[in-house]
C-alpha positions as semicolon CSV with decimal commas, in nm:
position;residue;x (nm);y (nm);z (nm)
1;M;0,000;0,000;0,000
2;R;0,285;0,232;0,077
3;D;0,436;0,168;-0,269
4;V;0,107;0,264;-0,429
5;E;0,104;0,592;-0,239
6;L;0,459;0,668;-0,342
7;D;0,373;0,604;-0,703
8;R;0,077;0,845;-0,702
9;P;0,150;1,187;-0,861
10;G;0,178;1,477;-0,626
11;T;0,379;1,780;-0,516
12;P;0,746;1,701;-0,446
13;G;0,828;1,696;-0,083
14;S;1,191;1,810;-0,124
15;P;1,277;2,174;-0,205
16;G;1,592;2,063;-0,392
17;A;1,640;2,132;-0,761
18;W;1,765;1,902;-1,037
19;D;2,047;1,703;-0,878
20;A;2,306;1,445;-0,981
21;R;2,068;1,151;-0,924
22;S;1,816;1,307;-1,161
23;E;2,082;1,343;-1,430
24;E;2,185;0,980;-1,374
25;W;1,821;0,869;-1,405
26;L;1,790;1,052;-1,737
27;T;2,103;0,911;-1,899
28;V;2,090;0,557;-1,757
29;G;1,741;0,466;-1,647
30;G;1,558;0,664;-1,913
31;A;1,676;0,461;-2,210
32;E;1,423;0,198;-2,313
33;G;1,474;-0,150;-2,178
34;G;1,765;-0,058;-1,948
35;E;1,987;0,066;-2,233
36;T;2,239;0,343;-2,203
37;A;2,240;0,643;-2,438
38;D;2,461;0,466;-2,690
39;G;2,256;0,147;-2,685
40;A;2,488;-0,054;-2,457
41;S;2,316;-0,270;-2,196
42;D;2,328;-0,130;-1,843
43;A;2,441;-0,387;-1,582
44;P;2,144;-0,475;-1,356
45;A;2,373;-0,560;-1,069
46;G;2,452;-0,193;-1,013
47;A;2,106;-0,104;-0,885
48;P;2,106;-0,327;-0,575
49;A;2,452;-0,202;-0,483
50;R;2,330;0,159;-0,489
51;D;2,021;0,072;-0,290
52;A;2,229;-0,106;-0,027
53;G;2,460;0,190;0,001
54;A;2,168;0,427;0,043
55;A;2,014;0,210;0,316
56;A;2,344;0,200;0,503
57;G;2,348;0,578;0,510
58;G;2,001;0,601;0,659
59;R;1,828;0,711;0,342
60;R;1,541;0,543;0,161
61;P;1,639;0,360;-0,159
62;A;1,544;0,542;-0,477
63;L;1,248;0,399;-0,664
64;A;1,312;0,245;-1,006
65;P;1,186;0,477;-1,279
66;R;0,889;0,365;-1,480
67;R;0,936;0,293;-1,849
68;G;0,790;0,523;-2,107
69;N;0,816;0,853;-1,919
70;A;1,181;0,932;-2,006
71;D;1,303;1,065;-2,342
72;P;1,588;0,844;-2,469
73;V;1,654;1,071;-2,768
74;K;1,700;1,367;-2,535
75;A;1,953;1,167;-2,334
76;L;2,137;1,081;-2,656
77;M;2,137;1,448;-2,761
78;H;2,282;1,544;-2,424
79;R;2,559;1,287;-2,466
80;H;2,642;1,411;-2,819
81;R;2,559;1,776;-2,757
82;E;2,866;1,912;-2,935
83;L;2,794;1,707;-3,246
84;C;2,433;1,826;-3,261
85;E;2,521;2,192;-3,210
86;R;2,788;2,213;-3,481
87;A;2,604;2,004;-3,744
88;V;2,466;2,192;-4,044
89;D;2,237;1,908;-4,150
90;S;2,112;1,573;-4,027
91;L;2,358;1,383;-4,246
92;E;2,650;1,508;-4,036
93;I;2,476;1,388;-3,720
94;A;2,414;1,047;-3,879
95;A;2,779;1,017;-3,983
96;G;2,896;1,123;-3,638
97;L;2,669;0,875;-3,463
98;E;2,792;0,596;-3,688
99;A;3,153;0,694;-3,621
100;H;3,080;0,658;-3,247
101;G;2,949;0,304;-3,295
102;I;2,570;0,361;-3,319
103;T;2,413;0,131;-3,580
104;D;2,064;0,082;-3,722
105;R;2,004;-0,185;-3,458
106;T;2,093;0,063;-3,186
107;A;1,861;0,323;-3,342
108;A;1,572;0,077;-3,310
109;R;1,609;0,100;-2,932
110;F;1,537;0,473;-2,967
111;R;1,216;0,394;-3,159
112;H;1,367;0,473;-3,502
113;R;1,404;0,248;-3,804
114;D;1,763;0,358;-3,878
115;V;2,038;0,602;-3,784
116;F;1,931;0,850;-4,053
117;S;1,580;0,899;-3,912
118;L;1,723;0,922;-3,559
119;A;1,964;1,191;-3,679
120;E;1,679;1,383;-3,842
121;E;1,490;1,399;-3,513
122;M;1,801;1,506;-3,325
123;F;1,874;1,776;-3,583
124;A;1,515;1,904;-3,570
125;R;1,519;1,925;-3,189
126;V;1,841;2,125;-3,160
127;P;1,757;2,483;-3,049
128;R;1,845;2,734;-3,321
129;D;1,784;3,096;-3,407
130;A;1,482;3,190;-3,612
131;D;1,700;3,254;-3,918
132;A;1,872;2,915;-3,906
133;P;1,751;2,656;-4,157
134;Q;1,525;2,394;-4,000
135;R;1,526;2,139;-4,282
136;P;1,840;1,942;-4,369
137;E;2,008;2,037;-4,690
138;P;2,131;1,763;-4,924
139;A;2,501;1,692;-4,917
140;T;2,676;1,850;-5,212
141;A;2,949;1,681;-5,409
142;P;3,293;1,847;-5,406
143;R;3,345;2,083;-5,694
144;V;3,609;2,038;-5,962
145;R;3,866;2,311;-5,913
146;A;4,122;2,409;-6,171
147;E;4,387;2,435;-5,900
148;W;4,390;2,067;-5,804
149;V;4,348;1,959;-6,165
150;V;4,668;2,143;-6,258
151;R;4,847;2,010;-5,951
152;T;4,772;1,649;-6,046
153;L;4,931;1,706;-6,387
154;L;5,257;1,838;-6,241
155;P;5,417;1,502;-6,146
156;G;5,371;1,363;-6,497
157;A;5,514;1,677;-6,657
158;V;5,819;1,673;-6,430
159;A;5,877;1,302;-6,495
160;V;5,863;1,348;-6,873
161;A;6,102;1,647;-6,856
162;T;6,344;1,447;-6,640
163;L;6,344;1,156;-6,883
164;A;6,409;1,391;-7,172
165;G;6,704;1,539;-6,983
166;L;6,847;1,194;-6,912
167;R;6,826;1,104;-7,279
168;L;7,019;1,414;-7,383
169;T;7,299;1,397;-7,124
170;E;7,581;1,159;-7,028
171;G;7,827;1,102;-6,744
172;Q;7,826;1,339;-6,450
173;M;7,569;1,565;-6,613
174;R;7,324;1,275;-6,628
175;L;7,363;1,215;-6,254
176;A;7,299;1,584;-6,184
177;V;6,989;1,584;-6,404
178;A;6,863;1,271;-6,229
179;A;6,915;1,424;-5,883
180;V;6,742;1,749;-5,975
181;G;6,460;1,563;-6,147
182;M;6,392;1,339;-5,847
183;A;6,382;1,639;-5,613
184;A;6,145;1,823;-5,847
185;L;5,928;1,513;-5,880
186;A;5,900;1,479;-5,503
187;L;5,787;1,842;-5,475
188;A;5,536;1,795;-5,758
189;V;5,384;1,487;-5,593
190;R;5,360;1,673;-5,264
191;A;5,181;1,960;-5,437
192;A;4,939;1,715;-5,602
193;L;4,851;1,548;-5,273
194;T;4,789;1,863;-5,067
195;R;4,486;1,975;-5,271
196;G;4,197;1,793;-5,425
197;P;4,031;1,454;-5,367
198;L;4,356;1,283;-5,262
199;S;4,439;1,539;-4,997
200;A;4,456;1,419;-4,638
201;Y;4,393;1,776;-4,516
202;R;4,026;1,791;-4,612
203;T;3,878;1,548;-4,360
204;R;3,910;1,762;-4,050
205;P;3,874;2,130;-3,954
206;T;4,221;2,143;-3,795
207;P;4,461;1,995;-4,052
208;T;4,741;1,773;-3,936
209;P;5,026;1,659;-4,158
210;P;5,016;1,302;-4,288
211;A;5,190;1,030;-4,094
212;T;5,565;1,014;-4,152
213;G;5,550;0,636;-4,189
214;L;5,334;0,663;-4,500
215;R;5,591;0,888;-4,668
216;V;5,889;0,676;-4,574
217;W;5,739;0,347;-4,688
218;T;5,603;0,501;-5,008
219;C;5,945;0,637;-5,099
220;W;6,100;0,297;-5,034
221;L;5,848;0,116;-5,254
222;L;5,900;0,364;-5,537
223;G;6,277;0,339;-5,509
224;Y;6,260;-0,038;-5,512
225;A;6,037;-0,028;-5,821
226;V;6,318;0,151;-6,009
227;L;6,625;-0,018;-5,860
228;G;6,513;-0,328;-5,672
229;D;6,473;-0,584;-5,952
230;G;6,813;-0,501;-6,096
231;L;6,972;-0,526;-5,753
232;L;6,813;-0,866;-5,691
233;T;6,935;-0,997;-6,024
234;A;7,285;-0,865;-5,966
235;A;7,299;-0,999;-5,609
236;A;7,195;-1,345;-5,724
237;T;7,491;-1,357;-5,964
238;G;7,754;-1,220;-5,725
239;G;7,719;-0,850;-5,801
240;P;7,668;-0,566;-5,827
241;D;8,013;-0,435;-5,909
242;T;7,921;-0,070;-5,967
243;L;7,648;0,175;-5,883
244;P;7,353;0,206;-6,124
245;T;7,432;0,433;-6,418
246;G;7,119;0,384;-6,629
247;S;7,316;0,252;-6,926
248;P;7,215;-0,080;-7,088
249;D;7,550;-0,246;-7,008
250;S;7,546;-0,157;-6,637
251;S;7,584;-0,440;-6,384
252;W;7,295;-0,289;-6,187
253;P;7,010;-0,236;-6,436
254;V;6,726;0,005;-6,364
255;D;6,365;0,027;-6,480
256;P;6,305;0,377;-6,618
257;A;5,946;0,314;-6,733
258;I;5,757;0,244;-6,410
259;L;5,823;0,573;-6,231
260;P;5,699;0,799;-6,515
261;A;5,388;0,583;-6,548
262;L;5,310;0,620;-6,178
263;A;5,377;0,994;-6,194
264;L;5,144;1,034;-6,491
265;S;4,879;0,830;-6,310
266;C;4,839;1,098;-6,041
267;A;4,575;1,264;-6,259
268;P;4,355;0,953;-6,311
269;A;4,400;0,867;-5,943
270;A;4,263;1,208;-5,842
271;W;3,971;1,175;-6,082
272;S;3,892;0,826;-5,953
273;A;3,891;0,955;-5,597
274;Y;3,670;1,246;-5,703
275;L;3,416;1,017;-5,868
276;L;3,408;0,800;-5,556
277;T;3,356;1,099;-5,325
278;A;3,092;1,263;-5,546
279;G;2,899;0,941;-5,588
280;A;2,915;0,864;-5,216
281;R;2,781;1,210;-5,128
282;R;2,484;1,156;-5,359
283;R;2,415;0,812;-5,211
284;L;2,441;0,962;-4,864
285;T;2,148;1,190;-4,943
286;A;1,933;0,919;-5,103
287;S;2,001;0,629;-4,865
288;R;1,775;0,555;-4,570
289;G;1,999;0,318;-4,380
290;L;2,362;0,233;-4,318
291;E;2,340;-0,104;-4,490
292;E;2,168;0,053;-4,789
293;F;2,440;0,316;-4,811
294;A;2,720;0,058;-4,789
295;T;2,557;-0,153;-5,060
296;A;2,531;0,149;-5,289
297;V;2,887;0,274;-5,231
298;R;3,067;-0,059;-5,268
299;P;3,025;-0,070;-5,652
300;L;3,148;0,291;-5,668
301;L;3,465;0,196;-5,483
302;L;3,532;-0,103;-5,709
303;G;3,455;0,102;-6,019
304;A;3,692;0,383;-5,923
305;F;3,961;0,127;-5,842
306;A;3,918;-0,050;-6,178
307;L;3,918;0,283;-6,364
308;Y;4,252;0,378;-6,215
309;L;4,408;0,040;-6,295
310;A;4,294;0,065;-6,657
311;A;4,442;0,415;-6,688
312;L;4,768;0,303;-6,524
313;A;4,800;0,005;-6,759
314;G;4,762;0,232;-7,062
315;L;5,011;0,487;-6,931
316;H;5,267;0,219;-6,851
317;A;5,238;0,071;-7,200
318;L;5,285;0,420;-7,344
319;T;5,594;0,504;-7,138
320;A;5,749;0,162;-7,202
321;A;5,701;0,203;-7,576
322;A;5,844;0,556;-7,569
323;L;6,154;0,439;-7,379
324;D;6,187;0,115;-7,578
325;E;6,166;-0,089;-7,258
326;P;5,967;-0,406;-7,181
327;A;5,636;-0,337;-7,002
328;D;5,592;-0,536;-6,682
329;H;5,224;-0,469;-6,618
330;A;5,189;-0,704;-6,321
331;R;5,456;-0,525;-6,118
332;T;5,329;-0,179;-6,210
333;L;4,961;-0,251;-6,147
334;T;5,013;-0,416;-5,809
335;L;5,228;-0,128;-5,687
336;G;4,987;0,132;-5,825
337;A;4,690;-0,044;-5,665
338;L;4,867;-0,057;-5,328
339;L;4,956;0,312;-5,335
340;L;4,611;0,423;-5,452
341;L;4,424;0,231;-5,183
342;A;4,663;0,356;-4,916
343;R;4,607;0,713;-5,029
344;L;4,228;0,677;-5,045
345;L;4,218;0,547;-4,690
346;A;4,452;0,820;-4,565
347;A;4,249;1,089;-4,743
348;H;3,937;0,976;-4,557
349;G;4,104;0,971;-4,217
350;F;4,212;0,605;-4,188
351;R;4,593;0,608;-4,165
352;H;4,690;0,326;-3,934
353;A;4,613;0,036;-4,167
354;P;4,782;0,190;-4,477
355;A;5,098;0,270;-4,282
356;L;5,106;-0,082;-4,140
357;V;5,055;-0,256;-4,476
358;L;5,306;-0,034;-4,658
359;G;5,558;-0,094;-4,382
360;V;5,515;-0,471;-4,406
361;A;5,553;-0,461;-4,786
362;A;5,867;-0,248;-4,770
363;T;6,015;-0,471;-4,500
364;A;5,949;-0,784;-4,707
365;E;6,129;-0,634;-5,007
366;A;6,421;-0,529;-4,790
367;L;6,446;-0,878;-4,639
368;A;6,450;-1,032;-4,987
369;V;6,755;-0,825;-5,083
370;A;6,921;-0,873;-4,745
371;G;6,873;-1,250;-4,766
372;L;7,075;-1,275;-5,085
373;F;7,362;-1,073;-4,942
374;A;7,352;-1,251;-4,605
375;A;7,376;-1,588;-4,783
376;R;7,733;-1,500;-4,884
377;L;7,840;-1,537;-4,522
378;P;7,978;-1,877;-4,418
379;G;7,703;-2,117;-4,311
380;C;7,418;-1,881;-4,412
381;G;7,340;-2,021;-4,755
382;L;6,989;-2,126;-4,652
383;L;6,885;-1,760;-4,621
384;A;6,887;-1,721;-4,997
385;V;6,677;-2,032;-5,073
386;P;6,327;-1,869;-5,068
387;V;6,427;-1,570;-5,280
388;Q;6,643;-1,776;-5,514
389;S;6,350;-2,014;-5,572
390;L;6,130;-1,721;-5,674
391;L;6,400;-1,586;-5,904
392;D;6,446;-1,922;-6,073
393;A;6,072;-1,978;-6,116
394;W;5,931;-1,637;-6,211
395;G;6,217;-1,387;-6,223
396;A;6,311;-1,087;-6,012
397;G;5,976;-0,916;-6,072
398;S;5,792;-1,186;-5,879
399;V;5,904;-1,048;-5,541
400;P;5,735;-0,705;-5,571
401;V;5,433;-0,860;-5,745
402;L;5,368;-1,099;-5,457
403;V;5,443;-0,845;-5,186
404;C;5,250;-0,551;-5,335
405;G;4,969;-0,776;-5,456
406;A;4,911;-0,918;-5,109
407;G;4,922;-0,568;-4,959
408;A;4,680;-0,430;-5,219
409;L;4,434;-0,714;-5,157
410;T;4,449;-0,652;-4,783
411;L;4,383;-0,280;-4,825
412;L;4,104;-0,346;-5,076
413;I;3,922;-0,561;-4,820
414;H;3,984;-0,298;-4,552
415;A;3,863;-0,018;-4,781
416;G;3,550;-0,218;-4,857
417;R;3,468;-0,198;-4,487
418;R;3,584;0,155;-4,405
419;L;3,511;0,358;-4,718
420;T;3,154;0,228;-4,736
421;R;3,068;0,390;-4,403
422;A;2,872;0,714;-4,394
423;S;3,121;0,870;-4,152
424;A;3,399;0,829;-4,410
425;H;3,222;1,062;-4,653
426;A;3,093;1,326;-4,413
427;S;3,200;1,686;-4,451
428;A;3,497;1,834;-4,269
429;Q;3,295;1,915;-3,958
430;V;3,263;1,544;-3,873
431;P;3,606;1,382;-3,849
432;A;3,612;1,048;-4,025
433;H;3,844;0,906;-3,763
434;A;3,621;0,975;-3,463
435;G;3,536;0,714;-3,208
436;R;3,622;0,355;-3,286
437;D;3,782;0,431;-3,623
438;A;4,073;0,633;-3,486
439;R;4,322;0,352;-3,541
440;C;4,165;0,176;-3,841
């Protein structure tokens, strides 16, 4: 009978205002079915412990709140208040909620069919001025700017000019032209990657420079593409006797066709990334669920990836024919695929996995070369058996093909999971690396 009287509405007996226990009741007990604001199950064992503690202090235990009276969406808005206040449309709230681990299944606990409808209610309930727009605006695709288009053409132009200079010079002058050309090419690539769809500076309001590991491993892979196969071949036959000179009769041969092809492919890589981003933004507006959005974006990712590989294959055939060199498409395409996927992930805020995969690939290539040289030591001949078997079966190009191919496949699977998320294609106000994705 006493419980019935306590449950009857009436004037509060305490003069106190909204206290800490009221805030705890809103954020913990108010969610439907004992769920917290993010949808995680609240441990039922905590309630008896609190009641016991209250009884020990001489106070009456707090009554369990009745279901249905609390507002779980309001509790969720309080938990993600900063996200709701800075969002310019409901799509940014949806992307931010997904980045913090809230899925369509979690949204159902807030009486919504998916995260998008939950975000629309949260956006509509945020207090705004009278002049602020109340309806969400569709996400707009990034515009094509002449600045980044020109920047993506710079690496190819520098590479072609460097090759022309190497053809017209000899001896010490050729080495000077090569050194100047490589420095200019590095600056051109840096300029191409700081603006446009491949830029890692566009995914957050406070830009941070790309990870140093990505740069180091990328430079190693590119250097190995030019010098590595010749070094492996020379090391397997007891060489090399001299440094690479670029001449046909050198004991350390180089591949002059792959680097210009990769430099020229900066433009199709940027366009592929642009098509992926523009298509994903349109799907973000039309989709009504996270699974629907992922299903719609996955073909875009594969299409952009295939478009780049087709362009790279054509450019490599062109540069090989111009230089009168054999075209090794397998080695060029696997390396290009690895670098493109790493850059796409880094541009959308996911840097840990690309740096890890590139580091493993570069380490594997270094160990292949080191194994051949270490086998020359007394009693260490077994170290050269794996690499020598690959050289005898498929040639020196098999090492980078296997290494870069495995890395590209790993990143393609990872990109299929990460780049098909709504949070990966949100605007700059919602960091793509928020929450659980910070290290993925």
